[in-house]
Coordinates of C-alpha atoms and ligand atoms in Angstrom, one line a residue:
M150 CA -100.0 -60.2 65.7
P151 CA -98.0 -61.9 62.8
K152 CA -98.3 -65.6 62.7
F153 CA -94.6 -66.2 63.1
Q154 CA -92.6 -64.9 66.0
A155 CA -88.9 -65.3 67.1
P156 CA -88.9 -68.5 69.4
R157 CA -89.6 -67.9 73.0
G158 CA -86.6 -66.8 74.9
T159 CA -84.8 -65.4 71.8
R160 CA -85.2 -62.0 70.1
D161 CA -84.1 -60.3 66.9
L162 CA -81.4 -57.7 67.4
L163 CA -82.7 -54.9 65.3
P164 CA -80.1 -52.4 63.8
R165 CA -79.8 -50.0 66.8
E166 CA -79.3 -52.9 69.3
R167 CA -77.2 -55.0 66.9
A168 CA -74.9 -51.9 66.6
V169 CA -74.4 -51.8 70.4
F170 CA -73.5 -55.5 70.4
L171 CA -71.1 -54.9 67.6
H172 CA -69.5 -52.1 69.6
L173 CA -69.1 -54.4 72.5
E174 CA -67.7 -57.2 70.4
E175 CA -65.2 -54.8 68.9
A176 CA -64.2 -53.5 72.5
A177 CA -63.8 -57.3 73.4
R178 CA -61.7 -58.2 70.4
D179 CA -59.6 -55.1 70.8
L180 CA -58.8 -55.8 74.5
A181 CA -58.3 -59.5 73.9
V182 CA -55.7 -58.9 71.3
R183 CA -53.9 -56.3 73.4
Y184 CA -53.7 -58.8 76.2
G185 CA -52.4 -61.5 73.7
Y186 CA -55.6 -63.7 73.5
A187 CA -55.9 -65.0 70.0
P188 CA -59.2 -65.3 68.2
I189 CA -60.7 -68.7 67.9
E190 CA -64.2 -70.0 66.5
T191 CA -65.6 -73.3 67.3
P192 CA -68.8 -74.9 66.0
M193 CA -72.1 -73.8 67.6
F194 CA -72.8 -77.5 68.3
E195 CA -70.6 -80.3 69.5
G196 CA -71.2 -83.9 70.4
A197 CA -73.4 -83.8 73.5
E198 CA -70.7 -85.8 75.4
V199 CA -68.4 -82.8 75.3
Y200 CA -70.7 -80.9 77.5
E201 CA -71.8 -83.9 79.6
R202 CA -68.2 -84.7 80.5
G203 CA -66.9 -81.2 80.3
V204 CA -69.6 -79.1 82.1
G205 CA -70.8 -82.1 84.1
E206 CA -73.9 -84.2 83.9
V207 CA -75.4 -83.1 87.2
T208 CA -75.5 -79.3 86.4
D209 CA -78.4 -77.1 85.4
V210 CA -76.6 -76.4 82.1
V211 CA -76.6 -80.1 81.0
E212 CA -79.5 -81.6 83.0
K213 CA -82.1 -79.0 82.3
E214 CA -80.9 -76.5 79.8
L215 CA -79.0 -78.3 77.0
F216 CA -80.5 -77.8 73.6
R217 CA -80.1 -81.3 72.2
V218 CA -80.1 -81.3 68.4
Q219 CA -82.1 -83.8 66.4
A220 CA -80.5 -84.7 63.1
G221 CA -82.6 -84.9 60.0
R222 CA -84.5 -88.1 59.3
G223 CA -82.5 -90.6 57.3
D224 CA -79.3 -89.3 59.1
S225 CA -76.8 -92.1 59.2
E226 CA -74.4 -90.7 61.7
R227 CA -76.7 -91.1 64.6
E228 CA -74.5 -88.9 66.8
R229 CA -76.0 -87.1 69.7
W230 CA -75.3 -83.3 69.4
A231 CA -76.1 -80.3 71.5
L232 CA -76.0 -76.6 70.8
R233 CA -73.1 -75.0 72.8
P234 CA -74.4 -73.7 76.1
E235 CA -71.0 -72.2 76.8
P236 CA -67.6 -72.1 75.0
T237 CA -65.1 -73.5 77.4
A238 CA -65.8 -77.2 76.8
G239 CA -65.7 -76.7 73.0
I240 CA -62.5 -74.7 73.2
T241 CA -60.9 -77.4 75.3
R242 CA -62.1 -80.0 72.8
A243 CA -60.3 -77.9 70.1
Y244 CA -57.2 -77.6 72.2
L245 CA -57.0 -81.4 72.4
Q246 CA -58.0 -82.0 68.8
H247 CA -55.3 -79.7 67.3
G248 CA -52.5 -80.7 69.7
M249 CA -52.2 -77.2 71.2
R250 CA -50.1 -78.8 73.9
T251 CA -47.2 -78.4 71.6
W252 CA -47.9 -74.6 71.1
P253 CA -46.1 -72.0 73.3
Q254 CA -47.9 -72.2 76.6
P255 CA -50.1 -71.0 77.9
V256 CA -52.4 -71.0 75.0
K257 CA -54.5 -67.8 75.2
L258 CA -57.8 -67.7 73.2
S259 CA -60.8 -65.6 72.9
M260 CA -64.2 -65.8 71.3
T261 CA -67.4 -63.9 71.1
G262 CA -70.6 -65.3 69.9
P263 CA -74.1 -66.8 70.7
M264 CA -74.7 -69.5 73.3
F265 CA -77.8 -71.5 73.8
R266 CA -79.5 -72.6 77.1
Y267 CA -83.1 -73.9 77.4
D268 CA -83.7 -71.8 80.4
R269 CA -87.0 -70.2 81.7
P270 CA -86.9 -66.9 79.8
Q271 CA -87.0 -63.7 81.9
A272 CA -85.2 -60.3 81.8
G273 CA -81.6 -60.9 81.3
R274 CA -82.0 -64.6 80.9
Y275 CA -82.4 -65.8 77.1
R276 CA -82.3 -69.0 75.3
Q277 CA -79.9 -67.5 72.9
F278 CA -77.4 -65.0 74.4
W279 CA -74.0 -63.6 73.5
Q280 CA -70.8 -64.1 75.5
F281 CA -67.3 -62.6 75.4
D282 CA -65.1 -65.5 76.4
V283 CA -61.4 -65.8 77.2
E284 CA -59.4 -68.9 78.1
A285 CA -55.7 -69.3 79.1
I286 CA -54.8 -72.9 79.0
G287 CA -51.4 -74.2 80.4
D288 CA -50.6 -72.0 83.3
A289 CA -51.3 -73.0 86.8
G290 CA -51.4 -69.5 88.2
P291 CA -52.2 -67.6 90.5
A292 CA -50.8 -64.6 88.6
I293 CA -52.6 -65.3 85.4
D294 CA -55.9 -65.7 87.5
A295 CA -55.4 -62.0 88.4
E296 CA -54.6 -61.1 84.8
I297 CA -57.8 -62.7 83.6
I298 CA -59.9 -61.0 86.3
E299 CA -58.2 -57.6 85.5
L300 CA -59.0 -58.1 81.8
A301 CA -62.7 -58.5 82.6
V302 CA -62.6 -55.3 84.8
A303 CA -60.9 -53.5 82.0
F304 CA -63.6 -54.6 79.6
F305 CA -66.3 -53.3 81.8
A306 CA -64.5 -50.0 82.1
S307 CA -63.8 -49.8 78.4
V308 CA -67.5 -50.0 77.4
G309 CA -68.5 -47.4 80.0
L310 CA -70.0 -49.7 82.8
A311 CA -69.4 -48.1 86.1
D312 CA -69.4 -49.8 89.5
V313 CA -68.8 -53.5 88.6
G314 CA -67.9 -55.5 91.6
V315 CA -65.8 -58.6 91.7
L316 CA -66.7 -61.7 93.9
V317 CA -64.0 -64.3 94.3
N318 CA -63.7 -67.6 96.1
S319 CA -61.6 -70.7 96.1
I320 CA -63.6 -73.9 95.7
G321 CA -60.7 -76.2 96.5
D322 CA -59.3 -79.0 94.5
A323 CA -59.2 -82.9 94.3
T324 CA -57.2 -82.9 97.6
C325 CA -59.5 -80.9 99.8
R326 CA -62.9 -80.7 98.0
P327 CA -64.0 -84.3 98.7
A328 CA -63.9 -83.9 102.5
Y329 CA -65.8 -80.6 102.1
V330 CA -68.4 -82.1 99.8
E331 CA -68.8 -84.8 102.6
A332 CA -69.3 -82.2 105.2
L333 CA -71.7 -80.4 103.0
A334 CA -73.8 -83.5 102.1
G335 CA -74.0 -84.2 105.9
H336 CA -75.3 -80.8 106.6
F337 CA -78.0 -81.1 104.0
R338 CA -78.9 -84.6 104.9
E339 CA -79.8 -83.3 108.3
H340 CA -82.5 -81.2 106.6
A341 CA -83.4 -83.8 103.9
A342 CA -87.1 -83.5 104.6
E343 CA -87.0 -79.7 103.8
L344 CA -85.3 -80.1 100.5
P345 CA -87.2 -79.6 97.2
E346 CA -87.4 -82.7 95.0
L347 CA -84.5 -81.7 92.6
E348 CA -82.2 -80.7 95.5
R349 CA -83.0 -84.0 97.3
A350 CA -81.9 -85.9 94.3
R351 CA -78.8 -83.9 93.8
L352 CA -77.8 -84.4 97.5
E353 CA -76.8 -87.9 96.4
T354 CA -75.2 -87.0 93.0
N355 CA -73.7 -83.6 93.3
P356 CA -74.2 -81.9 96.7
L357 CA -72.1 -78.9 95.7
R358 CA -74.8 -77.8 93.3
L359 CA -77.1 -77.3 96.2
L360 CA -75.2 -74.2 97.1
D361 CA -76.3 -72.4 94.0
S362 CA -79.9 -73.6 94.2
K363 CA -82.4 -70.7 93.6
A364 CA -85.2 -72.4 95.5
E365 CA -86.6 -70.3 98.2
P366 CA -86.6 -73.0 101.0
M367 CA -82.9 -73.7 100.2
Q368 CA -81.7 -70.1 101.1
P369 CA -81.5 -70.5 105.0
L370 CA -80.0 -73.9 104.6
I371 CA -77.4 -72.5 102.3
E372 CA -76.6 -69.8 104.7
S373 CA -75.9 -72.2 107.6
A374 CA -73.9 -74.6 105.5
P375 CA -70.2 -75.3 106.2
T376 CA -68.0 -73.2 104.0
I377 CA -65.3 -74.4 101.7
T378 CA -62.9 -71.8 103.0
E379 CA -62.6 -73.7 106.3
H380 CA -61.7 -76.9 104.3
L381 CA -59.0 -75.6 101.9
C382 CA -55.8 -77.6 101.8
G383 CA -52.4 -75.8 102.1
E384 CA -51.9 -75.5 98.3
C385 CA -55.3 -74.2 97.6
R386 CA -54.9 -71.7 100.4
T387 CA -51.5 -70.5 99.1
H388 CA -53.0 -70.2 95.6
F389 CA -55.9 -68.1 96.9
D390 CA -53.6 -65.9 98.9
G391 CA -51.4 -65.5 95.8
L392 CA -54.5 -64.4 93.8
L393 CA -55.5 -61.9 96.4
S394 CA -52.2 -60.3 96.6
H395 CA -51.9 -60.0 92.8
L396 CA -55.3 -58.5 92.6
E397 CA -54.3 -56.0 95.3
A398 CA -51.3 -55.1 93.4
L399 CA -53.6 -54.4 90.4
A400 CA -55.8 -52.2 92.6
I401 CA -58.7 -54.6 92.3
E402 CA -60.6 -55.0 95.5
P403 CA -62.7 -58.2 95.2
R404 CA -65.3 -59.2 97.8
I405 CA -64.6 -62.7 99.0
S406 CA -67.7 -64.8 98.8
A407 CA -67.6 -68.3 100.5
T408 CA -70.8 -69.5 98.9
L409 CA -69.7 -68.7 95.3
V410 CA -69.3 -72.1 93.7
R411 CA -70.4 -71.5 90.1
G412 CA -72.9 -73.6 88.2
L413 CA -70.5 -75.7 86.1
D414 CA -68.6 -78.8 87.3
Y415 CA -65.2 -78.2 85.9
Y416 CA -64.1 -75.5 88.3
T417 CA -61.2 -75.9 90.7
R418 CA -59.6 -73.3 93.0
T419 CA -60.3 -69.8 91.7
A420 CA -64.0 -68.9 91.0
F421 CA -65.2 -65.5 90.4
E422 CA -68.2 -63.5 89.2
F423 CA -69.0 -59.9 88.2
Y424 CA -72.0 -57.9 89.4
R425 CA -73.3 -54.3 89.2
A426 CA -72.9 -52.8 92.6
G427 CA -75.8 -53.6 94.8
A428 CA -77.1 -56.4 92.6
E429 CA -74.9 -59.2 93.9
G430 CA -77.6 -61.5 95.2
Q431 CA -79.9 -61.3 92.1
Q432 CA -78.7 -64.2 90.0
Q433 CA -77.8 -61.7 87.4
A434 CA -74.1 -61.9 87.0
L435 CA -72.5 -59.8 84.2
G436 CA -70.0 -62.5 83.9
G437 CA -68.1 -65.3 85.7
G438 CA -65.4 -67.7 85.4
G439 CA -62.7 -69.5 87.2
R440 CA -59.9 -72.2 87.0
Y441 CA -60.6 -75.6 85.5
D442 CA -57.4 -77.7 86.2
G443 CA -59.3 -81.0 85.5
L444 CA -61.2 -80.1 82.4
V445 CA -58.6 -81.1 79.8
E446 CA -58.1 -84.4 81.5
S447 CA -61.9 -85.1 81.7
L448 CA -62.1 -84.7 77.9
G449 CA -59.3 -87.3 77.5
G450 CA -56.1 -85.1 77.6
Q451 CA -53.0 -84.9 80.0
P452 CA -53.6 -83.0 83.2
T453 CA -53.4 -79.4 82.1
P454 CA -54.4 -76.2 84.1
G455 CA -56.7 -73.6 82.7
I456 CA -58.7 -70.5 83.6
G457 CA -61.1 -68.2 81.8
F458 CA -64.2 -66.1 82.0
G459 CA -67.4 -65.6 80.2
I460 CA -69.1 -62.1 80.0
G461 CA -72.8 -62.0 79.1
L462 CA -73.1 -59.3 76.5
D463 CA -76.8 -59.2 76.7
R464 CA -76.6 -58.3 80.4
V465 CA -73.9 -55.6 79.6
V466 CA -76.3 -54.1 77.1
L467 CA -79.1 -54.1 79.7
A468 CA -76.8 -52.5 82.4
L469 CA -75.7 -49.8 80.0
A470 CA -79.3 -49.0 79.1
D471 CA -80.1 -48.9 82.8
Q472 CA -77.4 -46.3 83.5
D473 CA -78.3 -44.4 80.2
A474 CA -75.0 -45.2 78.7
T475 CA -76.0 -47.0 75.6
P476 CA -73.5 -45.9 72.9
L477 CA -75.6 -44.5 70.1
S478 CA -74.2 -44.6 66.6
E479 CA -75.9 -45.5 63.3
P480 CA -73.0 -45.8 61.0
W481 CA -75.2 -47.3 58.3
K482 CA -77.0 -43.9 58.0
P483 CA -76.0 -42.2 54.7
V484 CA -74.0 -39.1 54.6
V485 CA -75.0 -38.5 51.0
V486 CA -77.9 -39.7 49.0
V487 CA -77.7 -39.3 45.1
V488 CA -81.0 -38.5 43.6
G489 CA -82.2 -37.6 40.1
A490 CA -85.2 -36.2 38.3
D491 CA -85.0 -38.5 35.3
P492 CA -86.1 -42.0 35.9
E493 CA -83.8 -43.2 33.2
D494 CA -80.6 -41.9 34.9
T495 CA -80.1 -44.7 37.5
I496 CA -76.8 -45.6 35.8
V497 CA -75.4 -42.1 36.6
R498 CA -76.7 -42.3 40.2
L499 CA -75.1 -45.6 40.7
Q500 CA -71.8 -44.5 39.1
L501 CA -71.7 -41.3 41.4
A502 CA -72.5 -43.2 44.5
T503 CA -69.9 -45.8 43.8
E504 CA -67.3 -43.0 43.3
L505 CA -68.3 -41.3 46.6
R506 CA -68.1 -44.6 48.5
G507 CA -64.7 -45.2 47.0
A508 CA -63.7 -41.9 48.6
G509 CA -64.8 -43.1 52.0
L510 CA -68.2 -41.4 52.2
A511 CA -71.3 -43.4 53.4
C512 CA -73.4 -42.9 50.4
R513 CA -76.5 -44.5 48.8
P514 CA -78.2 -43.8 45.5
D515 CA -82.0 -43.4 45.4
L516 CA -82.8 -45.9 42.6
T517 CA -86.5 -45.5 42.5
S518 CA -88.6 -43.6 39.9
R519 CA -90.2 -41.4 42.6
R520 CA -90.6 -37.7 42.0
L521 CA -87.5 -35.8 42.8
G522 CA -89.1 -34.0 45.8
K523 CA -90.0 -37.4 47.3
Q524 CA -86.5 -38.6 46.8
I525 CA -85.0 -35.6 48.6
D526 CA -87.6 -36.1 51.4
G527 CA -86.5 -39.7 51.7
A528 CA -82.8 -38.6 51.9
A529 CA -83.7 -36.2 54.7
R530 CA -85.7 -38.8 56.6
A531 CA -82.8 -41.3 56.2
G532 CA -80.7 -38.7 58.1
A533 CA -78.4 -37.9 55.3
H534 CA -76.4 -34.6 55.5
F535 CA -76.4 -34.1 51.6
A536 CA -78.6 -34.9 48.6
V537 CA -76.6 -34.8 45.4
I538 CA -79.1 -34.0 42.6
C539 CA -78.3 -35.2 39.1
G540 CA -80.0 -33.2 36.4
D541 CA -79.4 -31.5 33.0
E542 CA -76.4 -29.7 34.4
L543 CA -74.5 -32.9 34.3
D544 CA -73.8 -32.4 30.6
A545 CA -71.8 -29.3 31.7
G546 CA -70.1 -31.4 34.5
N547 CA -72.1 -30.1 37.5
V548 CA -74.5 -31.4 40.0
Q549 CA -76.6 -29.6 42.7
V550 CA -75.6 -30.3 46.3
R551 CA -78.3 -29.7 48.8
D552 CA -77.2 -29.4 52.4
L553 CA -80.3 -31.0 54.0
M554 CA -79.5 -29.9 57.5
A555 CA -78.7 -26.2 56.6
G556 CA -81.4 -26.0 53.9
T557 CA -78.9 -24.5 51.3
Q558 CA -78.1 -25.5 47.8
R559 CA -75.2 -24.9 45.4
P560 CA -73.7 -26.3 42.2
V561 CA -70.5 -28.4 42.4
D562 CA -68.2 -29.6 39.7
V563 CA -68.4 -33.5 39.6
T564 CA -64.7 -33.9 39.5
E565 CA -64.6 -32.0 42.9
L566 CA -67.6 -33.6 44.4
A567 CA -66.0 -36.3 46.7
R568 CA -63.4 -33.8 48.0
D569 CA -66.1 -31.0 48.4
L570 CA -68.6 -33.3 50.3
T571 CA -65.9 -34.8 52.5
R572 CA -64.7 -31.3 53.6
A573 CA -68.1 -29.9 54.0
H574 CA -69.3 -32.9 56.1
T575 CA -66.3 -32.9 58.5
Q576 CA -66.4 -29.1 58.8
H577 CA -70.0 -28.6 59.3
R578 CA -72.1 -31.3 61.0
H579 CA -75.2 -29.4 61.8
G580 CA -76.7 -30.0 65.1
E581 CA -74.1 -32.8 65.8
E582 CA -71.2 -32.7 68.1
G583 CA -67.6 -32.9 67.0
Ligands
HAM815 P1 -71.5 -68.9 83.1 O1 -71.5 -68.3 84.5 O2 -72.4 -70.1 82.9 O3 -70.0 -69.3 82.7 O4 -71.9 -67.8 82.1 C1 -71.2 -66.6 81.9 C2 -72.1 -65.4 81.7 O5 -73.0 -65.6 80.6 C3 -73.0 -65.1 83.0 O6 -72.4 -64.5 84.0 C4 -74.2 -64.4 82.3 O7 -73.8 -63.0 82.2 C5 -74.2 -64.9 80.8 N1 -75.4 -65.9 80.8 C6 -75.4 -67.1 81.2 N2 -76.6 -67.6 80.9 C7 -77.3 -66.7 80.4 C8 -78.6 -66.6 79.8 N3 -79.5 -67.6 79.8 N4 -79.0 -65.4 79.2 C9 -78.3 -64.3 79.3 N5 -77.0 -64.3 79.7 C10 -76.5 -65.5 80.2 C11 -69.7 -69.8 81.6 O8 -70.3 -70.0 80.6 C12 -68.2 -70.2 81.5 N6 -67.8 -71.0 80.3 C13 -67.3 -69.1 81.9 C14 -65.9 -69.5 81.8 C15 -65.0 -69.5 80.8 N7 -65.2 -70.3 82.8 C16 -64.0 -70.5 82.5 N8 -63.8 -70.0 81.2

């Protein structure tokens, strides 16, 4: 085994897998733009306080999973940084820093990129993973809540993932949640002796978190806990009903889940998650999100409503593989390889390849001094359709074109080469569809 390996919980995306990710990112960008979500990119690390205040200090993401960054020795700034575990807090920081409050509202933004969580690695749970994220800041909903959920559903459909279910809940707001949290704390206090250590500590700091505890002994206690649904205030109830009627109008049939509370502290009212049908209980959400009407304020801004989602692209890739629907395309495979018998003719090979690329063909020259036969074998192994063979005939303005798939060969005038190859490639893709 080589001495150096990718860090635990991370992996290299080799060309085929990277191509699938690129395909998903492209589908994400295409949809986001069509829905009016503009692209944004924020740094991959922020002052740790952005996450402590934004995501919440008593959450798994901050308490256990934050990658804190140690600056180099001799660093004078002495700031505390952390790699981004999720994009919403950073985007909200950017919203405030750039005065987006004065932009036309709501401000709709989208991002795809890697996130970092120091989690226990397992299938579908990595320390570096990719998200497609959208945020709409400045609209109190509930119609936009439905639009956001519908956008996620459209994404899953557009990449060919069938049977994605939507779970929704309302987790209340500052008016009704405190009384619910009290009731919840009361319930768990009655069972304090049965609680694992972390949960017992959280009972005093953030009882809501106990509802998404993964610990085995917690499961029956979570099932018998009071639900937020019974405690919603009138406005939250109306908002939730509004969301459900808008979803119905968009032909989306969510399942209401009273225990869905999400793992981040900034949520208010609408919360939702996406699962493959039949995999709802498995801690393997394909994505999730919700409303965060208090987040802008908690990072120092004016009260401003917001909502968004994050879709885990790694999990989408796994789900596609699971249903044998991985899009397979290898656009870096050459259509043409330019080869030559004379080791001194690399200039000609380069020039011809440049010309063919200029005409839109995926082309690479073989620049080695291998024997011609080896070069042609190499072109075939690389999956090329044609080998263009430069030889003595070039003096008369001709090259030989070998169709590597059909096993035929013919001379072609160099001035006609690009047009000829383009036509031949589109007309005759041996063994390929289309
Ligand atoms: P989240 O539920 O923490 O929400 O993450 C969103 C999605 O990212 C998850 O549903 C999952 O698919 C994926 N994910 C999370 N952790 C991992 C991991 N360790 N390995 C692989 N995939 C993972 C958020 O991050 C919120 N910022 C979503 C949001 C946007 N809410 C409002 N706006």
